[in-house]
Amino acid sequence: MRAWNEHRGLLKLVGMIVMVPLVAWFFGFRQTVGIWRECKARQATIDRLSASESGSTTRLPESEVTGKQVLNNGVILQRIEESVENNGVKIVKYTPYLTREEGRLRVHTGELVLSGSFVSLLRVMHHVESAEGLGRVVSTGFRLFHDRAKKERQLRMTLVIQQLTIEN
């Protein structure tokens, strides 16, 4: 027992020299090193793909690109009018804007705010997502709005829709 007490300080030092790096590795560095390795592997894949396709042009999928604009001129409101009326939903606000333009390609974005019951709002959102040529829903948000004039609460859904078009 006396021999252990004489070497207690040395044993603690050896224990700390072994344990501190192990704890640091498992709780601090292991995940960082894993992410770094994954990043290097992805960068190598990107470099390999960009080197092999440097001379070719990228084709856009026909289902994603349309020449008919429905967001910037309000055609989308006419196309969803029947679904809105059938489900008892009200259009609160619609704001179209041009998000990006590169050469002939344009990304149009429309922010559509609707109010109604949850199920009816979901039905309208499903119609917008499944209808051809209306664009792609990129964001949806629900919010309770307190109407002070009518003294009631309204559920509002904000749909952000984007459309990729090619100008002629």
PDB file of C-alpha atoms in Angstrom:
ATOM      1  CA  MET A   1       0.000   0.000   0.000  1.00  0.00           C
ATOM      2  CA  ARG A   2       2.886   2.304   0.818  1.00  0.00           C
ATOM      3  CA  ALA A   3       4.402   1.739  -2.657  1.00  0.00           C
ATOM      4  CA  TRP A   4       1.217   3.000  -4.301  1.00  0.00           C
ATOM      5  CA  ASN A   5       1.182   6.144  -2.189  1.00  0.00           C
ATOM      6  CA  GLU A   6       4.798   6.935  -3.099  1.00  0.00           C
ATOM      7  CA  HIS A   7       4.044   6.734  -6.840  1.00  0.00           C
ATOM      8  CA  ARG A   8       0.548   8.314  -6.788  1.00  0.00           C
ATOM      9  CA  GLY A   9       1.710  11.558  -8.462  1.00  0.00           C
ATOM     10  CA  LEU A  10       3.508   9.631 -11.213  1.00  0.00           C
ATOM     11  CA  LEU A  11       0.442   7.435 -11.816  1.00  0.00           C
ATOM     12  CA  LYS A  12      -1.809  10.518 -12.064  1.00  0.00           C
ATOM     13  CA  LEU A  13       0.576  12.112 -14.556  1.00  0.00           C
ATOM     14  CA  VAL A  14       0.687   8.966 -16.711  1.00  0.00           C
ATOM     15  CA  GLY A  15      -3.116   8.687 -16.502  1.00  0.00           C
ATOM     16  CA  MET A  16      -3.558  12.285 -17.625  1.00  0.00           C
ATOM     17  CA  ILE A  17      -1.067  11.877 -20.472  1.00  0.00           C
ATOM     18  CA  VAL A  18      -3.098   8.916 -21.745  1.00  0.00           C
ATOM     19  CA  MET A  19      -6.646  10.103 -20.942  1.00  0.00           C
ATOM     20  CA  VAL A  20      -6.557  13.758 -22.064  1.00  0.00           C
ATOM     21  CA  PRO A  21      -5.709  12.988 -25.713  1.00  0.00           C
ATOM     22  CA  LEU A  22      -8.302  10.183 -25.819  1.00  0.00           C
ATOM     23  CA  VAL A  23     -11.037  12.401 -24.408  1.00  0.00           C
ATOM     24  CA  ALA A  24     -10.059  15.244 -26.754  1.00  0.00           C
ATOM     25  CA  TRP A  25     -10.167  12.884 -29.732  1.00  0.00           C
ATOM     26  CA  PHE A  26     -13.556  11.350 -28.954  1.00  0.00           C
ATOM     27  CA  PHE A  27     -15.304  14.558 -27.889  1.00  0.00           C
ATOM     28  CA  GLY A  28     -13.616  17.138 -30.066  1.00  0.00           C
ATOM     29  CA  PHE A  29     -11.521  16.082 -32.993  1.00  0.00           C
ATOM     30  CA  ARG A  30     -13.028  12.842 -34.321  1.00  0.00           C
ATOM     31  CA  GLN A  31     -16.109  14.445 -35.880  1.00  0.00           C
ATOM     32  CA  THR A  32     -14.088  17.364 -37.276  1.00  0.00           C
ATOM     33  CA  VAL A  33     -11.567  15.043 -38.915  1.00  0.00           C
ATOM     34  CA  GLY A  34     -14.423  12.948 -40.370  1.00  0.00           C
ATOM     35  CA  ILE A  35     -16.046  16.021 -41.897  1.00  0.00           C
ATOM     36  CA  TRP A  36     -12.699  17.208 -43.245  1.00  0.00           C
ATOM     37  CA  ARG A  37     -12.090  13.825 -44.935  1.00  0.00           C
ATOM     38  CA  GLU A  38     -15.599  13.851 -46.418  1.00  0.00           C
ATOM     39  CA  CYS A  39     -15.029  17.382 -47.726  1.00  0.00           C
ATOM     40  CA  LYS A  40     -11.763  16.353 -49.376  1.00  0.00           C
ATOM     41  CA  ALA A  41     -13.459  13.349 -51.006  1.00  0.00           C
ATOM     42  CA  ARG A  42     -16.287  15.519 -52.363  1.00  0.00           C
ATOM     43  CA  GLN A  43     -13.858  18.130 -53.634  1.00  0.00           C
ATOM     44  CA  ALA A  44     -11.921  15.414 -55.448  1.00  0.00           C
ATOM     45  CA  THR A  45     -15.161  14.181 -57.016  1.00  0.00           C
ATOM     46  CA  ILE A  46     -16.093  17.715 -58.108  1.00  0.00           C
ATOM     47  CA  ASP A  47     -12.649  18.277 -59.597  1.00  0.00           C
ATOM     48  CA  ARG A  48     -12.835  14.963 -61.451  1.00  0.00           C
ATOM     49  CA  LEU A  49     -16.313  15.719 -62.834  1.00  0.00           C
ATOM     50  CA  SER A  50     -15.444  19.265 -63.868  1.00  0.00           C
ATOM     51  CA  ALA A  51     -12.318  18.041 -65.654  1.00  0.00           C
ATOM     52  CA  SER A  52     -14.226  15.366 -67.561  1.00  0.00           C
ATOM     53  CA  GLU A  53     -17.100  17.669 -68.595  1.00  0.00           C
ATOM     54  CA  SER A  54     -15.229  20.910 -69.254  1.00  0.00           C
ATOM     55  CA  GLY A  55     -16.063  20.982 -72.975  1.00  0.00           C
ATOM     56  CA  SER A  56     -19.684  19.857 -72.788  1.00  0.00           C
ATOM     57  CA  THR A  57     -22.691  22.073 -72.166  1.00  0.00           C
ATOM     58  CA  THR A  58     -25.182  21.348 -69.441  1.00  0.00           C
ATOM     59  CA  ARG A  59     -28.688  20.520 -70.604  1.00  0.00           C
ATOM     60  CA  LEU A  60     -31.540  21.702 -68.462  1.00  0.00           C
ATOM     61  CA  PRO A  61     -34.374  19.251 -67.846  1.00  0.00           C
ATOM     62  CA  GLU A  62     -37.388  20.073 -69.999  1.00  0.00           C
ATOM     63  CA  SER A  63     -39.782  19.529 -67.090  1.00  0.00           C
ATOM     64  CA  GLU A  64     -38.073  22.297 -65.088  1.00  0.00           C
ATOM     65  CA  VAL A  65     -37.816  24.944 -67.810  1.00  0.00           C
ATOM     66  CA  THR A  66     -40.818  26.537 -69.406  1.00  0.00           C
ATOM     67  CA  GLY A  67     -41.222  29.443 -71.775  1.00  0.00           C
ATOM     68  CA  LYS A  68     -44.660  30.408 -70.455  1.00  0.00           C
ATOM     69  CA  GLN A  69     -44.434  32.841 -67.595  1.00  0.00           C
ATOM     70  CA  VAL A  70     -47.124  32.447 -64.972  1.00  0.00           C
ATOM     71  CA  LEU A  71     -45.556  34.096 -61.950  1.00  0.00           C
ATOM     72  CA  ASN A  72     -44.586  37.596 -63.048  1.00  0.00           C
ATOM     73  CA  ASN A  73     -47.844  38.413 -64.852  1.00  0.00           C
ATOM     74  CA  GLY A  74     -50.352  36.922 -62.378  1.00  0.00           C
ATOM     75  CA  VAL A  75     -51.500  34.008 -64.566  1.00  0.00           C
ATOM     76  CA  ILE A  76     -50.994  31.737 -61.578  1.00  0.00           C
ATOM     77  CA  LEU A  77     -53.881  33.489 -59.800  1.00  0.00           C
ATOM     78  CA  GLN A  78     -56.203  32.616 -62.673  1.00  0.00           C
ATOM     79  CA  ARG A  79     -54.947  29.021 -62.764  1.00  0.00           C
ATOM     80  CA  ILE A  80     -55.557  28.406 -59.042  1.00  0.00           C
ATOM     81  CA  GLU A  81     -58.787  30.441 -58.837  1.00  0.00           C
ATOM     82  CA  GLU A  82     -61.076  27.396 -59.064  1.00  0.00           C
ATOM     83  CA  SER A  83     -59.189  25.488 -56.365  1.00  0.00           C
ATOM     84  CA  VAL A  84     -59.210  28.554 -54.104  1.00  0.00           C
ATOM     85  CA  GLU A  85     -62.960  29.058 -54.483  1.00  0.00           C
ATOM     86  CA  ASN A  86     -63.837  25.370 -54.050  1.00  0.00           C
ATOM     87  CA  ASN A  87     -61.889  25.146 -50.781  1.00  0.00           C
ATOM     88  CA  GLY A  88     -63.074  28.410 -49.243  1.00  0.00           C
ATOM     89  CA  VAL A  89     -59.625  29.989 -49.241  1.00  0.00           C
ATOM     90  CA  LYS A  90     -58.970  33.705 -49.682  1.00  0.00           C
ATOM     91  CA  ILE A  91     -56.013  35.227 -51.494  1.00  0.00           C
ATOM     92  CA  VAL A  92     -54.522  37.827 -49.156  1.00  0.00           C
ATOM     93  CA  LYS A  93     -51.486  38.971 -51.132  1.00  0.00           C
ATOM     94  CA  TYR A  94     -49.447  38.062 -54.187  1.00  0.00           C
ATOM     95  CA  THR A  95     -45.999  39.508 -54.872  1.00  0.00           C
ATOM     96  CA  PRO A  96     -44.045  38.485 -57.997  1.00  0.00           C
ATOM     97  CA  TYR A  97     -40.412  39.421 -58.540  1.00  0.00           C
ATOM     98  CA  LEU A  98     -37.421  38.480 -60.669  1.00  0.00           C
ATOM     99  CA  THR A  99     -34.907  36.618 -58.538  1.00  0.00           C
ATOM    100  CA  ARG A 100     -32.063  35.982 -60.962  1.00  0.00           C
ATOM    101  CA  GLU A 101     -31.182  36.492 -64.591  1.00  0.00           C
ATOM    102  CA  GLU A 102     -28.300  34.906 -66.497  1.00  0.00           C
ATOM    103  CA  GLY A 103     -28.312  35.328 -70.243  1.00  0.00           C
ATOM    104  CA  ARG A 104     -31.633  34.015 -71.474  1.00  0.00           C
ATOM    105  CA  LEU A 105     -32.458  32.126 -68.262  1.00  0.00           C
ATOM    106  CA  ARG A 106     -34.602  33.843 -65.666  1.00  0.00           C
ATOM    107  CA  VAL A 107     -35.767  32.704 -62.255  1.00  0.00           C
ATOM    108  CA  HIS A 108     -39.107  34.255 -61.334  1.00  0.00           C
ATOM    109  CA  THR A 109     -40.376  34.030 -57.762  1.00  0.00           C
ATOM    110  CA  GLY A 110     -43.882  34.600 -56.494  1.00  0.00           C
ATOM    111  CA  GLU A 111     -44.909  34.970 -52.869  1.00  0.00           C
ATOM    112  CA  LEU A 112     -48.534  33.962 -52.416  1.00  0.00           C
ATOM    113  CA  VAL A 113     -50.305  34.502 -49.081  1.00  0.00           C
ATOM    114  CA  LEU A 114     -53.576  32.619 -48.566  1.00  0.00           C
ATOM    115  CA  SER A 115     -55.928  32.425 -45.598  1.00  0.00           C
ATOM    116  CA  GLY A 116     -58.378  29.707 -44.624  1.00  0.00           C
ATOM    117  CA  SER A 117     -58.622  26.481 -42.665  1.00  0.00           C
ATOM    118  CA  PHE A 118     -55.593  24.211 -42.430  1.00  0.00           C
ATOM    119  CA  VAL A 119     -57.020  21.382 -44.543  1.00  0.00           C
ATOM    120  CA  SER A 120     -58.276  23.720 -47.263  1.00  0.00           C
ATOM    121  CA  LEU A 121     -54.896  25.472 -47.403  1.00  0.00           C
ATOM    122  CA  LEU A 122     -53.197  22.096 -47.788  1.00  0.00           C
ATOM    123  CA  ARG A 123     -55.555  21.216 -50.657  1.00  0.00           C
ATOM    124  CA  VAL A 124     -54.688  24.431 -52.484  1.00  0.00           C
ATOM    125  CA  MET A 125     -50.976  23.822 -51.882  1.00  0.00           C
ATOM    126  CA  HIS A 126     -51.341  20.305 -53.292  1.00  0.00           C
ATOM    127  CA  HIS A 127     -53.044  21.739 -56.376  1.00  0.00           C
ATOM    128  CA  VAL A 128     -50.201  24.241 -56.882  1.00  0.00           C
ATOM    129  CA  GLU A 129     -47.571  21.513 -56.469  1.00  0.00           C
ATOM    130  CA  SER A 130     -49.242  19.000 -58.774  1.00  0.00           C
ATOM    131  CA  ALA A 131     -50.451  21.330 -61.548  1.00  0.00           C
ATOM    132  CA  GLU A 132     -48.252  21.467 -64.643  1.00  0.00           C
ATOM    133  CA  GLY A 133     -46.540  24.722 -65.521  1.00  0.00           C
ATOM    134  CA  LEU A 134     -47.129  26.594 -62.260  1.00  0.00           C
ATOM    135  CA  GLY A 135     -43.555  26.388 -61.057  1.00  0.00           C
ATOM    136  CA  ARG A 136     -42.094  24.713 -58.016  1.00  0.00           C
ATOM    137  CA  VAL A 137     -43.044  25.379 -54.403  1.00  0.00           C
ATOM    138  CA  VAL A 138     -39.755  26.094 -52.640  1.00  0.00           C
ATOM    139  CA  SER A 139     -41.061  27.220 -49.259  1.00  0.00           C
ATOM    140  CA  THR A 140     -44.243  27.048 -47.232  1.00  0.00           C
ATOM    141  CA  GLY A 141     -44.996  28.725 -43.949  1.00  0.00           C
ATOM    142  CA  PHE A 142     -48.051  28.809 -41.706  1.00  0.00           C
ATOM    143  CA  ARG A 143     -48.841  31.592 -39.290  1.00  0.00           C
ATOM    144  CA  LEU A 144     -51.747  32.657 -37.092  1.00  0.00           C
ATOM    145  CA  PHE A 145     -52.750  36.230 -37.799  1.00  0.00           C
ATOM    146  CA  HIS A 146     -54.914  38.272 -35.432  1.00  0.00           C
ATOM    147  CA  ASP A 147     -57.327  40.478 -37.378  1.00  0.00           C
ATOM    148  CA  ARG A 148     -58.070  43.368 -35.016  1.00  0.00           C
ATOM    149  CA  ALA A 149     -60.854  44.800 -37.152  1.00  0.00           C
ATOM    150  CA  LYS A 150     -62.881  41.570 -37.196  1.00  0.00           C
ATOM    151  CA  LYS A 151     -61.556  40.406 -33.806  1.00  0.00           C
ATOM    152  CA  GLU A 152     -60.763  36.927 -35.076  1.00  0.00           C
ATOM    153  CA  ARG A 153     -57.757  34.769 -35.779  1.00  0.00           C
ATOM    154  CA  GLN A 154     -56.860  33.676 -39.285  1.00  0.00           C
ATOM    155  CA  LEU A 155     -54.519  30.949 -40.371  1.00  0.00           C
ATOM    156  CA  ARG A 156     -52.324  32.206 -43.191  1.00  0.00           C
ATOM    157  CA  MET A 157     -50.103  30.174 -45.471  1.00  0.00           C
ATOM    158  CA  THR A 158     -47.248  31.769 -47.364  1.00  0.00           C
ATOM    159  CA  LEU A 159     -46.187  29.888 -50.503  1.00  0.00           C
ATOM    160  CA  VAL A 160     -42.965  30.824 -52.238  1.00  0.00           C
ATOM    161  CA  ILE A 161     -43.056  29.534 -55.805  1.00  0.00           C
ATOM    162  CA  GLN A 162     -40.214  29.694 -58.329  1.00  0.00           C
ATOM    163  CA  GLN A 163     -40.259  29.238 -62.072  1.00  0.00           C
ATOM    164  CA  LEU A 164     -37.324  28.914 -64.431  1.00  0.00           C
ATOM    165  CA  THR A 165     -37.997  30.405 -67.865  1.00  0.00           C
ATOM    166  CA  ILE A 166     -36.045  30.861 -71.085  1.00  0.00           C
ATOM    167  CA  GLU A 167     -36.528  34.135 -72.898  1.00  0.00           C
ATOM    168  CA  ASN A 168     -36.713  33.955 -76.685  1.00  0.00           C
TER     169      ASN A 168
END
